[in-house]
Short mmCIF file of C-alpha atoms in Angstrom, two decimals:
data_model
loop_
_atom_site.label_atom_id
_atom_site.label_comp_id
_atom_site.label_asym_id
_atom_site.label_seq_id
_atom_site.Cartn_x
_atom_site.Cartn_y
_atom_site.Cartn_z
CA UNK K 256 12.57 3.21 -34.90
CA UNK K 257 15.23 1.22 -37.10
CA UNK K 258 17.89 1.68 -34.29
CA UNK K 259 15.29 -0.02 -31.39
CA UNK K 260 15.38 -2.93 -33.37
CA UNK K 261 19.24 -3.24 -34.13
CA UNK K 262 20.86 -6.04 -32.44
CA UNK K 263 17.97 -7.37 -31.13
CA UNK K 264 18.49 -11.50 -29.73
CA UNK K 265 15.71 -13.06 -27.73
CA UNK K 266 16.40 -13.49 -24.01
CA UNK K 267 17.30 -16.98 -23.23
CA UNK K 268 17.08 -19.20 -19.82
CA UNK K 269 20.55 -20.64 -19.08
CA UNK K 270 20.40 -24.03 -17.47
CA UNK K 271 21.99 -25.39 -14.40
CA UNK K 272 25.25 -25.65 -14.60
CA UNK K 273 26.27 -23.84 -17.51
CA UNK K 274 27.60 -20.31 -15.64
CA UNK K 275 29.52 -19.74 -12.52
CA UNK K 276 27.81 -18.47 -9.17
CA UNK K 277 25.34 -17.24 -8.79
CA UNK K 278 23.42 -18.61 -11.61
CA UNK K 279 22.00 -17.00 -14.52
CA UNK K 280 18.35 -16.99 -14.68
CA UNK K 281 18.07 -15.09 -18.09
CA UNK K 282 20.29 -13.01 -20.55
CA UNK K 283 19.41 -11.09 -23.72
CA UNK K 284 19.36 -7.83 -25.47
CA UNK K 285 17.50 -5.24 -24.60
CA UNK K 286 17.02 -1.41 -25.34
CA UNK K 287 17.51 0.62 -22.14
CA UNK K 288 17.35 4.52 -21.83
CA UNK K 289 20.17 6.57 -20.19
CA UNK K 290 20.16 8.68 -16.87
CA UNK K 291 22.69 11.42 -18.26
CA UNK K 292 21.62 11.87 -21.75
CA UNK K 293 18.61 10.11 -22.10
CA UNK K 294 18.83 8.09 -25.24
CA UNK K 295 18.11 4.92 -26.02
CA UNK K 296 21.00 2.14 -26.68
CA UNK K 297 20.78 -1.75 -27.43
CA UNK K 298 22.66 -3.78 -24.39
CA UNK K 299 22.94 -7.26 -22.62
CA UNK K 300 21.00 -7.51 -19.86
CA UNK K 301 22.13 -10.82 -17.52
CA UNK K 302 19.07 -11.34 -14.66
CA UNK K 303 20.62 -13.30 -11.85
CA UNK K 304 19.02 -13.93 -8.54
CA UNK K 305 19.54 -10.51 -6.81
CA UNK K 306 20.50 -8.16 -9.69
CA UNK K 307 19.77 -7.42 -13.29
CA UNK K 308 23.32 -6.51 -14.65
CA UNK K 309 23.57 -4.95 -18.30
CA UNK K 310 26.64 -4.73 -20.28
CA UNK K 311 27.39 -2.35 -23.30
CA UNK K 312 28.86 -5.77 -25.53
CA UNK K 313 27.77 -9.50 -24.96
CA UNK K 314 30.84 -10.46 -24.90
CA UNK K 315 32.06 -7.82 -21.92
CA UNK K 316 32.88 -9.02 -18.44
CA UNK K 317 32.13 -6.22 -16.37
CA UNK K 318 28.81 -4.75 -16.62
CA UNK K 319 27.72 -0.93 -17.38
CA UNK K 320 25.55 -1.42 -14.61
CA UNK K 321 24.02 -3.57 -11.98
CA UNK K 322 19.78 -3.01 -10.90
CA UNK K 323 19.49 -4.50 -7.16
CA UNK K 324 16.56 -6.42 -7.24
CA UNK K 325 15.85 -6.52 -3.81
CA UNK K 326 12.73 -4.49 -2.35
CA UNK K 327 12.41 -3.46 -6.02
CA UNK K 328 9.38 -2.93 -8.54
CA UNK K 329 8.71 -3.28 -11.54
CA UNK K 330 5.70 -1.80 -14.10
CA UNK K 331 4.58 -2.95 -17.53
CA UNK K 332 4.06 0.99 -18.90
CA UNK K 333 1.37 1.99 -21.17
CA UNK K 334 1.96 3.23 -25.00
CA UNK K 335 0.82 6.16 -24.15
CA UNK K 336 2.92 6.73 -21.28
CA UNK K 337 6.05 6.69 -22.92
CA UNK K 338 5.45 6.21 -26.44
CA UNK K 339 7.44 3.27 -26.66
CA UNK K 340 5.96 0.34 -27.19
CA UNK K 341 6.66 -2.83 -24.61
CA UNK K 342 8.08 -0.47 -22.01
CA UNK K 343 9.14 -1.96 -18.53
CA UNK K 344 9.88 0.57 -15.34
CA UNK K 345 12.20 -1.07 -12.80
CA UNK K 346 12.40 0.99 -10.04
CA UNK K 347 14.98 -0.05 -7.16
CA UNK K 348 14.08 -0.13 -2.98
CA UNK K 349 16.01 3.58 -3.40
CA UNK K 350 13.58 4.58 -6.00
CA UNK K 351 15.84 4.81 -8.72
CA UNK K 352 14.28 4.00 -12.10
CA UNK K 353 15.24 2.27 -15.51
CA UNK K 354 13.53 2.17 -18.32
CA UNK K 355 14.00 -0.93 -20.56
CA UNK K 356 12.03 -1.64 -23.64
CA UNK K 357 11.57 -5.26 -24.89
CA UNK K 358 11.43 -5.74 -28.82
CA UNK K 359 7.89 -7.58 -28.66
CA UNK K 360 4.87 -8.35 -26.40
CA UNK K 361 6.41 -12.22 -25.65
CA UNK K 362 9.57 -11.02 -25.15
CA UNK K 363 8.58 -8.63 -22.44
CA UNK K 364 6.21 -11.24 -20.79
CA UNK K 365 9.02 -13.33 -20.54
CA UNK K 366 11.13 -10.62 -18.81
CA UNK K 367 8.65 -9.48 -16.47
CA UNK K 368 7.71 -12.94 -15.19
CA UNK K 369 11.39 -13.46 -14.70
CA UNK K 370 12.29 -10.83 -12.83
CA UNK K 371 9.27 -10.88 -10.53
CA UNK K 372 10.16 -14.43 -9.87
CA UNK K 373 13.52 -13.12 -8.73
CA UNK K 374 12.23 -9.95 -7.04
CA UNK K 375 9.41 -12.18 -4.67
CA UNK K 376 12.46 -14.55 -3.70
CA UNK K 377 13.81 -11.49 -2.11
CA UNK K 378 13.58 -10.01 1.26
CA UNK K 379 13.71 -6.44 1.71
CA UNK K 380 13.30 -6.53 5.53
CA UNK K 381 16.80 -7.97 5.74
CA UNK K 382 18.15 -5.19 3.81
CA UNK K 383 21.34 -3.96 5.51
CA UNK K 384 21.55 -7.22 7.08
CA UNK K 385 24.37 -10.07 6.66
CA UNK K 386 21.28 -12.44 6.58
CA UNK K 387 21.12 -14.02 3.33
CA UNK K 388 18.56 -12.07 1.30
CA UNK K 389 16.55 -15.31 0.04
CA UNK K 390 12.56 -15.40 1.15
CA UNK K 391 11.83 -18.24 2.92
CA UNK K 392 9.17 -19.88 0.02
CA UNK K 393 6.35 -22.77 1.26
CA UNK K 394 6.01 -25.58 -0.79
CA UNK K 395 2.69 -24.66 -1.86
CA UNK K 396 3.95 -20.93 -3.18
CA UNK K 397 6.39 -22.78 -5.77
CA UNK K 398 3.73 -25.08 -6.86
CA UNK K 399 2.87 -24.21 -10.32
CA UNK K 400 -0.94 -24.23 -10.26
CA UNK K 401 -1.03 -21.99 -6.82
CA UNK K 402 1.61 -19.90 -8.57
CA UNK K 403 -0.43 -19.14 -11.52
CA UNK K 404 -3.80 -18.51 -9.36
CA UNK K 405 -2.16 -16.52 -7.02
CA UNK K 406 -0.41 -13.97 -9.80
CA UNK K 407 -3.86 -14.02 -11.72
CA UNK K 408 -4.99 -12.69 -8.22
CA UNK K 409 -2.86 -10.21 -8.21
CA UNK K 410 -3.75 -9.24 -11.60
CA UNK K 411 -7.32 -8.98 -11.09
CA UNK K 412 -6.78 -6.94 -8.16
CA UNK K 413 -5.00 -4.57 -10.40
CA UNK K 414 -7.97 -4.19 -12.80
CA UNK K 415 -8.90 -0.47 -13.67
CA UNK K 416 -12.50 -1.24 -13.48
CA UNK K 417 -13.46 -3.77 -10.77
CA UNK K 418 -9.69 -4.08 -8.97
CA UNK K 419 -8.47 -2.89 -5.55
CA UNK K 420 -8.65 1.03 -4.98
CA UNK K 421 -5.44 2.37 -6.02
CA UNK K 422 -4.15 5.77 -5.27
CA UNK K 423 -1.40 7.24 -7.12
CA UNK K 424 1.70 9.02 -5.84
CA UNK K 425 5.11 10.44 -7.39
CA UNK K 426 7.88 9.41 -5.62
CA UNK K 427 10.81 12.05 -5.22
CA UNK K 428 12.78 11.90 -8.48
CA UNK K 429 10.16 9.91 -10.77
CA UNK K 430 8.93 10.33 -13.84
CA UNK K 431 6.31 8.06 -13.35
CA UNK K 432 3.51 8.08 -10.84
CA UNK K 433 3.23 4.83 -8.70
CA UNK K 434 0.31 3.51 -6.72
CA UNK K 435 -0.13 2.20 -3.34
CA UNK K 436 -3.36 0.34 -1.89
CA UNK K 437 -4.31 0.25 1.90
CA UNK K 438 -4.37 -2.87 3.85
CA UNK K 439 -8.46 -2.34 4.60
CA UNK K 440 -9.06 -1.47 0.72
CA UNK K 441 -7.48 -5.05 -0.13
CA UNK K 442 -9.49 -7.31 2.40
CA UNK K 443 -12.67 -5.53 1.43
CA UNK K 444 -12.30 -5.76 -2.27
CA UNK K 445 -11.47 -9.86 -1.18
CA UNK K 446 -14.45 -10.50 0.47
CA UNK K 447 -16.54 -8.07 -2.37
CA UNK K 448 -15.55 -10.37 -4.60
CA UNK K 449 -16.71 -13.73 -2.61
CA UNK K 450 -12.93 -14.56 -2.50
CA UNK K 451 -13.02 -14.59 1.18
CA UNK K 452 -16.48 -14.38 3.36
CA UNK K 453 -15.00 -12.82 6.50
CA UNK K 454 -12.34 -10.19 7.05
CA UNK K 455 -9.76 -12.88 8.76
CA UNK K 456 -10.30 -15.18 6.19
CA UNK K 457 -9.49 -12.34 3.58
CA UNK K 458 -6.52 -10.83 5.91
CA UNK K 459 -5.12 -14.50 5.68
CA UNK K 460 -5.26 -14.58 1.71
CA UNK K 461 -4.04 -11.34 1.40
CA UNK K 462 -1.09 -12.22 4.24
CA UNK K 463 -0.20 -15.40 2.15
CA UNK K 464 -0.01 -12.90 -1.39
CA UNK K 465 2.56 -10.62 0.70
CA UNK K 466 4.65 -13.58 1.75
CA UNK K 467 4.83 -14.76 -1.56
CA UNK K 468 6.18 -10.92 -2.19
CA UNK K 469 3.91 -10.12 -4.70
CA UNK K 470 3.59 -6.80 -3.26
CA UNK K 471 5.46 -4.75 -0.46
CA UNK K 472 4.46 -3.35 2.42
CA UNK K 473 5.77 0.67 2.50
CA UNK K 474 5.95 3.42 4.40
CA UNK K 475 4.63 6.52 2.21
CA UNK K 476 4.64 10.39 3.32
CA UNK K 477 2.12 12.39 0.76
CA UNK K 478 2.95 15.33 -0.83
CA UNK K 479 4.78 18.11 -2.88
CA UNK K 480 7.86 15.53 -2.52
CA UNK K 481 6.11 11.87 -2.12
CA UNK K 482 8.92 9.48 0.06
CA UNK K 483 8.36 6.13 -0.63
CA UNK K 484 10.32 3.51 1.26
CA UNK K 485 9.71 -0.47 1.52
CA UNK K 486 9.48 -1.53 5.25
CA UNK K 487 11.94 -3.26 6.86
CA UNK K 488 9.81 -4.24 10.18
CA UNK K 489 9.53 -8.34 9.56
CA UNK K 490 6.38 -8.09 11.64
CA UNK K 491 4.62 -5.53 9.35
CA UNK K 492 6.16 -7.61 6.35
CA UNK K 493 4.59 -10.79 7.67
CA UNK K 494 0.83 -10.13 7.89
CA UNK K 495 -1.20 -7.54 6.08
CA UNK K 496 -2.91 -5.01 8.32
CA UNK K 497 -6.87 -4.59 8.31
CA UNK K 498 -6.33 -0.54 8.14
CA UNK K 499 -5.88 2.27 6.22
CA UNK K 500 -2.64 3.24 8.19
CA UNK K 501 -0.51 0.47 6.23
CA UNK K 502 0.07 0.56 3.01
CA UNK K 503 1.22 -1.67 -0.16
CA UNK K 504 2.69 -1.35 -3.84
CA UNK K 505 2.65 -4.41 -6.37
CA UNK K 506 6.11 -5.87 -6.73
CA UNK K 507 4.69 -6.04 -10.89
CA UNK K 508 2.10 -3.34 -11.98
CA UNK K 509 0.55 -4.26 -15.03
CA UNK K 510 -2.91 -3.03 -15.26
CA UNK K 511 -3.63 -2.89 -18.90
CA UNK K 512 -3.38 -6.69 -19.01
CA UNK K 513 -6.10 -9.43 -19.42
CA UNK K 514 -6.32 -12.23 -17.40
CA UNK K 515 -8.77 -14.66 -16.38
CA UNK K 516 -9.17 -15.95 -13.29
CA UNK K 517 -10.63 -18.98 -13.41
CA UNK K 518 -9.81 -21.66 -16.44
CA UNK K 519 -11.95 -24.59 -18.01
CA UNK K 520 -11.22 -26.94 -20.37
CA UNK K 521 -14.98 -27.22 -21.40
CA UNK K 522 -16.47 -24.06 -22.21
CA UNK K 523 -19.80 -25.68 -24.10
CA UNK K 524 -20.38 -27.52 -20.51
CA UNK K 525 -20.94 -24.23 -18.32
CA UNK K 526 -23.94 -23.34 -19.97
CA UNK K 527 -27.16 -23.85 -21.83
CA UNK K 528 -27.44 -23.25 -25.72
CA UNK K 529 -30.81 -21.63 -25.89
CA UNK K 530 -30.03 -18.90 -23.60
CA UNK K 531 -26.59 -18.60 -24.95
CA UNK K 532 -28.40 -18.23 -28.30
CA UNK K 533 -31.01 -15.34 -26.65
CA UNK K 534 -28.36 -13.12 -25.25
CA UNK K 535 -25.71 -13.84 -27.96
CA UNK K 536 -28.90 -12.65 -30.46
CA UNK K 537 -30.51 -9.97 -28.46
CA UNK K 538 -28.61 -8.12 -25.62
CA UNK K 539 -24.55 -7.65 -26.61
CA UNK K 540 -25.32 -5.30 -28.97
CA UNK K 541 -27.77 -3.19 -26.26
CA UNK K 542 -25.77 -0.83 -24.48
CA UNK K 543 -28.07 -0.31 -21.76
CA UNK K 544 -27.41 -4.35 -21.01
CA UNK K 545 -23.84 -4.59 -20.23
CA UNK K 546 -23.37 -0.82 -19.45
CA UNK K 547 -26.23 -0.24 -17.12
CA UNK K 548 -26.03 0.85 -13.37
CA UNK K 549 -24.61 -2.84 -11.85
CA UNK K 550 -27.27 -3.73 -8.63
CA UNK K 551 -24.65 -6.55 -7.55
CA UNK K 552 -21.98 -8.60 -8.70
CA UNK K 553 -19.89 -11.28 -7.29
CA UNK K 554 -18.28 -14.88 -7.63
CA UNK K 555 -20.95 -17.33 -7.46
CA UNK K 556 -20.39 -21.27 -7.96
CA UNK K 557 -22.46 -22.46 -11.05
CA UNK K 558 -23.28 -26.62 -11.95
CA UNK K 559 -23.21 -27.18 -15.37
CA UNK K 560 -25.60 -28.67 -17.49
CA UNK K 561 -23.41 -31.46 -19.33
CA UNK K 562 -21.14 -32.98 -16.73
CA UNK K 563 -22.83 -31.72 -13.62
CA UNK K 564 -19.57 -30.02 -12.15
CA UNK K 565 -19.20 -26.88 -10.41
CA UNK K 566 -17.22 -23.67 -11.56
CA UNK K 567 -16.98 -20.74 -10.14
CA UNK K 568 -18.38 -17.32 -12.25
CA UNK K 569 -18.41 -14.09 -12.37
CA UNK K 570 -21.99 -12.49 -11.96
CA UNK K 571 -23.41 -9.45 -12.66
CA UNK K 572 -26.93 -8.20 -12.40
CA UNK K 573 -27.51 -4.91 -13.67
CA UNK K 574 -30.42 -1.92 -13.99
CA UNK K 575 -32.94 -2.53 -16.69
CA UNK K 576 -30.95 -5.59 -17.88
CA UNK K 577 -33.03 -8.24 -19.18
CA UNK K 578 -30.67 -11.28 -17.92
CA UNK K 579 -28.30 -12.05 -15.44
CA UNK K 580 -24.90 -12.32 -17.20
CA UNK K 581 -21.89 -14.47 -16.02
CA UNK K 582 -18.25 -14.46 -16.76
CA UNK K 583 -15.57 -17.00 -17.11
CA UNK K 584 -12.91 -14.28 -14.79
CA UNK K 585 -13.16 -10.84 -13.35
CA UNK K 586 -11.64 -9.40 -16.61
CA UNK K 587 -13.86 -11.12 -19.38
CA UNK K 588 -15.84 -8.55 -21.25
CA UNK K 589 -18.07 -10.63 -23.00
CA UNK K 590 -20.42 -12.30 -20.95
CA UNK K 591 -20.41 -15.86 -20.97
CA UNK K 592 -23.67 -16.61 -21.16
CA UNK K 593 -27.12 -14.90 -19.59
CA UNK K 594 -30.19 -16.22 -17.56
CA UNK K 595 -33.73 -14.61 -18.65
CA UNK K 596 -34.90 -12.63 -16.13
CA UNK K 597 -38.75 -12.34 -17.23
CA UNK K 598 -40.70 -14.33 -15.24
CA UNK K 599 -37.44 -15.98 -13.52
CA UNK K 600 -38.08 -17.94 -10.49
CA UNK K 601 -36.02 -18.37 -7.57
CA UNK K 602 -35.61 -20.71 -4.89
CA UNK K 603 -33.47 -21.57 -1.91
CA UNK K 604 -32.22 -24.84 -1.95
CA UNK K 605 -31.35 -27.37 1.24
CA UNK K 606 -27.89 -27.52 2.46
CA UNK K 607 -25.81 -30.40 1.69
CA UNK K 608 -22.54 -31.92 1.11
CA UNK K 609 -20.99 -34.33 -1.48
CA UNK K 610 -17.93 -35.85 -2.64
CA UNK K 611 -16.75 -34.50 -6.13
CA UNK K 612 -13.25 -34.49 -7.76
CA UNK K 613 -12.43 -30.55 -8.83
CA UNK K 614 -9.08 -28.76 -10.39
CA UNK K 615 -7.30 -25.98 -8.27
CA UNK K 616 -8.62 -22.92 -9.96
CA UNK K 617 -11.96 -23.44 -10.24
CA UNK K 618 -12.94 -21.61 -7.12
CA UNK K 619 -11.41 -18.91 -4.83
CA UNK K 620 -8.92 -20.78 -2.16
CA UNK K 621 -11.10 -21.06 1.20
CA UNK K 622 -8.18 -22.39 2.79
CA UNK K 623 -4.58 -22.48 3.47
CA UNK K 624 -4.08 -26.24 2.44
CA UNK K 625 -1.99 -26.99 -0.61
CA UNK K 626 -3.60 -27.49 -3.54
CA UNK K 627 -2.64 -30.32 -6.02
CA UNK K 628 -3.11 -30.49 -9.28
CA UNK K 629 -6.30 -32.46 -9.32
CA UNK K 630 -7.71 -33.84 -5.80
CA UNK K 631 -11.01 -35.34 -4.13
CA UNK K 632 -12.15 -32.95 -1.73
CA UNK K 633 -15.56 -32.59 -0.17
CA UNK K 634 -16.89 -29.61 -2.02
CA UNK K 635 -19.69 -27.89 0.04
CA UNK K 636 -22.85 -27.55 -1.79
CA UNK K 637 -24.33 -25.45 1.14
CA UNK K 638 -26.43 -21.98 0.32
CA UNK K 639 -27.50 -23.01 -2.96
CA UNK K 640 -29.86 -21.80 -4.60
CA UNK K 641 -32.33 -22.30 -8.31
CA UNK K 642 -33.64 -20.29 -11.06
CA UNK K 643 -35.48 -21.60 -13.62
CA UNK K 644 -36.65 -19.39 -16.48
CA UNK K 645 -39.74 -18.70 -18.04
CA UNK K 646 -38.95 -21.62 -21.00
CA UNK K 647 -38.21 -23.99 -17.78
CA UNK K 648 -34.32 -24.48 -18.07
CA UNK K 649 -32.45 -24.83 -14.26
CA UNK K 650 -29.28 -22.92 -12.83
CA UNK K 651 -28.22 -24.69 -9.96
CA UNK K 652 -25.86 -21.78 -7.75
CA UNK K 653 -24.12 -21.64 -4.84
CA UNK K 654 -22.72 -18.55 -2.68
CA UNK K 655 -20.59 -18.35 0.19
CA UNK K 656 -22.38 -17.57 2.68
CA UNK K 657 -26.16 -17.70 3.85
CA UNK K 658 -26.46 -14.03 3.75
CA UNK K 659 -25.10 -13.61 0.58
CA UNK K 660 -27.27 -16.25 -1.06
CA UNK K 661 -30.37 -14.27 0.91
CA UNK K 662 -28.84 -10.99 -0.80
CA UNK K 663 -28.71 -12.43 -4.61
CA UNK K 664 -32.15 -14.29 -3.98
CA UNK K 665 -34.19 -10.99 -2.96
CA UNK K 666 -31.96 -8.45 -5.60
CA UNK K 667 -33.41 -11.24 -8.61
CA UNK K 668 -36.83 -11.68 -7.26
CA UNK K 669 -37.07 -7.87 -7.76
CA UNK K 670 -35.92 -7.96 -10.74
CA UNK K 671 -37.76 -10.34 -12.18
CA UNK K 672 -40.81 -8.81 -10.35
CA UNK K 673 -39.94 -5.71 -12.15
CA UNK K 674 -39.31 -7.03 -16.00
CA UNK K 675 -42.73 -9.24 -15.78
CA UNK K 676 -44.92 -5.96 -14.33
CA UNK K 677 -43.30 -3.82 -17.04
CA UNK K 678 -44.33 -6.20 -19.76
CA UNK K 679 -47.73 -6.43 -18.99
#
């Protein structure tokens, strides 16, 4: 209403030096709804590296209130959840919640990144320790470009359709329901998704995600009266179990949003204008092509047709479809581009290497070396594969592993078998 709006100021950084100790990483206003009487009232929130503190007046020096931010989460909520448009839920390592409502979509971006920056520098297993509470950070986690692949991740993990299994719980006292995700759950939906081709490989991408503290490990009792409680055992906080024993909660939960995984500056490069042209003409408007029973998808690494470099794609081959449809990230819903299935055919290519210069981002991280922004690195061309379609135009492919590229080679040789029998 009216009143939401009233006072409203955009939250702004505060630079280095400007405010005593600790610093200030971001102040503003902000609407924030009360734990006695439960309305809604305009005040100053102040985020500083272990605490978001909110004051009644800006110009107050003692706040209403201080949020610890350690062990904490925090959830972008749904309109419908609430009613309230741009809703955050910051819940506390004691499960305490506040609800905090931002006046725009930016605004609350802005927030949330903030304050998950603050809450992944934390460390809740030296909670009711005299150890300072700071997260020992790598290099490569504070890199920008890791950074930003790494929470788009996270994100894509979180999808509602092709994400991580989630389970949702109450937690004693909420209002909301949460949702936790087993250690086993997250290193198969990794290697599922060609992120990782073995379990250890995914155990270490998913160990590198915890230390970064994008999500916490907990200790969770189910039922009438859910306990949730964020572990404080360093060695279960350190590496992410292969089991359904152990499980996690997002430090940010924000499921409705859209990301894409993997970015390019040249769209027009990754594919082929006639095809483009087919599917854009014939099959986004058929239902039974991008809703039909899905055979397999996967990331696959794709050359492209103009400057001969390799990105990685989303691919999906469904029932009945006439083409095999790829995506620029895991939550694109309009397909990219399609390959013609009729009369497709496929062959396994000869295993090589080459020298090429790529950008972090275009494929899934296949090891723990820190990326740079743009690096010469021998990119393996091994278990590639080629389709060429009925009208002759080449896909050049790559998976990660022998056995998958044996998997997507017999799964499009069937269907292909099966479109050119059935037009006959």
């Amino acid at each position: 209403g009216n009143g939401v709006r009233k006072g409203w100021e955009s939250g702004s950084p505060v630079s280095r030096g400007n405010m005593s100790s600790p610093e200030i990483v971001k102040q503003g206003f902000l609407v924030k709804k009360g734990h006695i009487r439960h309305n809604w009232r305009t005040r100053w929130f102040v985020l500083k590296g272990d605490s978001l503190s909110y004051f009644k007046k800006r110009e107050d020096t003692t706040p209403a209130g201080v949020i610890p931010l350690v062990g904490a989460s925090l959830e972008c909520l749904p309109l419908e959840a609430c009613k309230k448009p741009w809703m955050l839920q910051l819940t506390t390592h004691k499960r305490r919640e506040f609800l905090i409502q931002a006046p725009d979509q930016s605004t609350r971006d802005d927030w949330k990144i903030a304050i998950e920056d603050c809450i992944r520098r934390l460390d809740p297993t030296k909670l009711g320790t005299a150890e300072s509470l700071a997260r020992s950070l790598s290099a490569a986690s504070c890199n920008s470009t890791t950074n930003r692949f790494e929470r788009e991740l996270v994100q894509a993990m979180q999808d509602a359709h092709a994400g991580v299994r989630l389970h949702p719980f109450r937690a004693k006292g909420a209002t909301q329901d949460s949702h936790y995700f087993t250690g086993k759950e997250a290193i198969s939906w990794l290697i599922s998704w060609s992120f990782a081709s073995t379990r250890s490989e995914a155990v270490s991408i998913a160990t590198s995600l915890l230390k970064h503290g994008f999500f916490h490990a907990v200790h969770l009792e189910i039922g009438e009266r859910s306990e949730s409680v964020i572990t404080t055992d360093a060695l279960l906080s350190k590496v992410v179990a292969d089991s359904e024993d152990m499980k996690y909660v997002f430090v940010v939960f924000a499921p409705g949003e859209s990301v894409m995984l993997f970015h390019s500056d040249e769209d027009s490069d990754d594919s082929n204008s006639d095809d483009d042209l087919l599917t854009t003409r014939t099959s986004f408007t058929n239902g039974i092509e991008l809703n039909g029973r899905i055979l397999r998808q996967g990331f696959l690494m794709k050359k492209g047709h103009r400057r001969h470099n390799w990105k990685a794609r989303k691919f999906v081959l469904r029932e009945k479809s006439q083409f095999l449809y790829y995506y620029r990230g895991s939550k694109s819903r309009k397909p990219q581009g399609g390959i013609p299935l009729q009369d497709l055919t496929v062959l396994e290519l000869d295993d090589e290497k080459t020298d090429q210069p790529y950008q972090w981002g275009d494929s899934p991280p296949t090891s723990a070396a820190t990326p740079s922004r743009r690096r010469t690195q021998v990119v393996s061309k091994n278990n590639r594969f080629l389709l060429i379609t009925a009208v002759g135009t080449r896909y050049v492919l790559g998976a990660a592993s022998s056995e998958e590229r044996q998997s997507w080679v017999s799964e499009l040789k069937v269907a292909s078998t099966s479109l050119s029998v059935g037009s006959r």
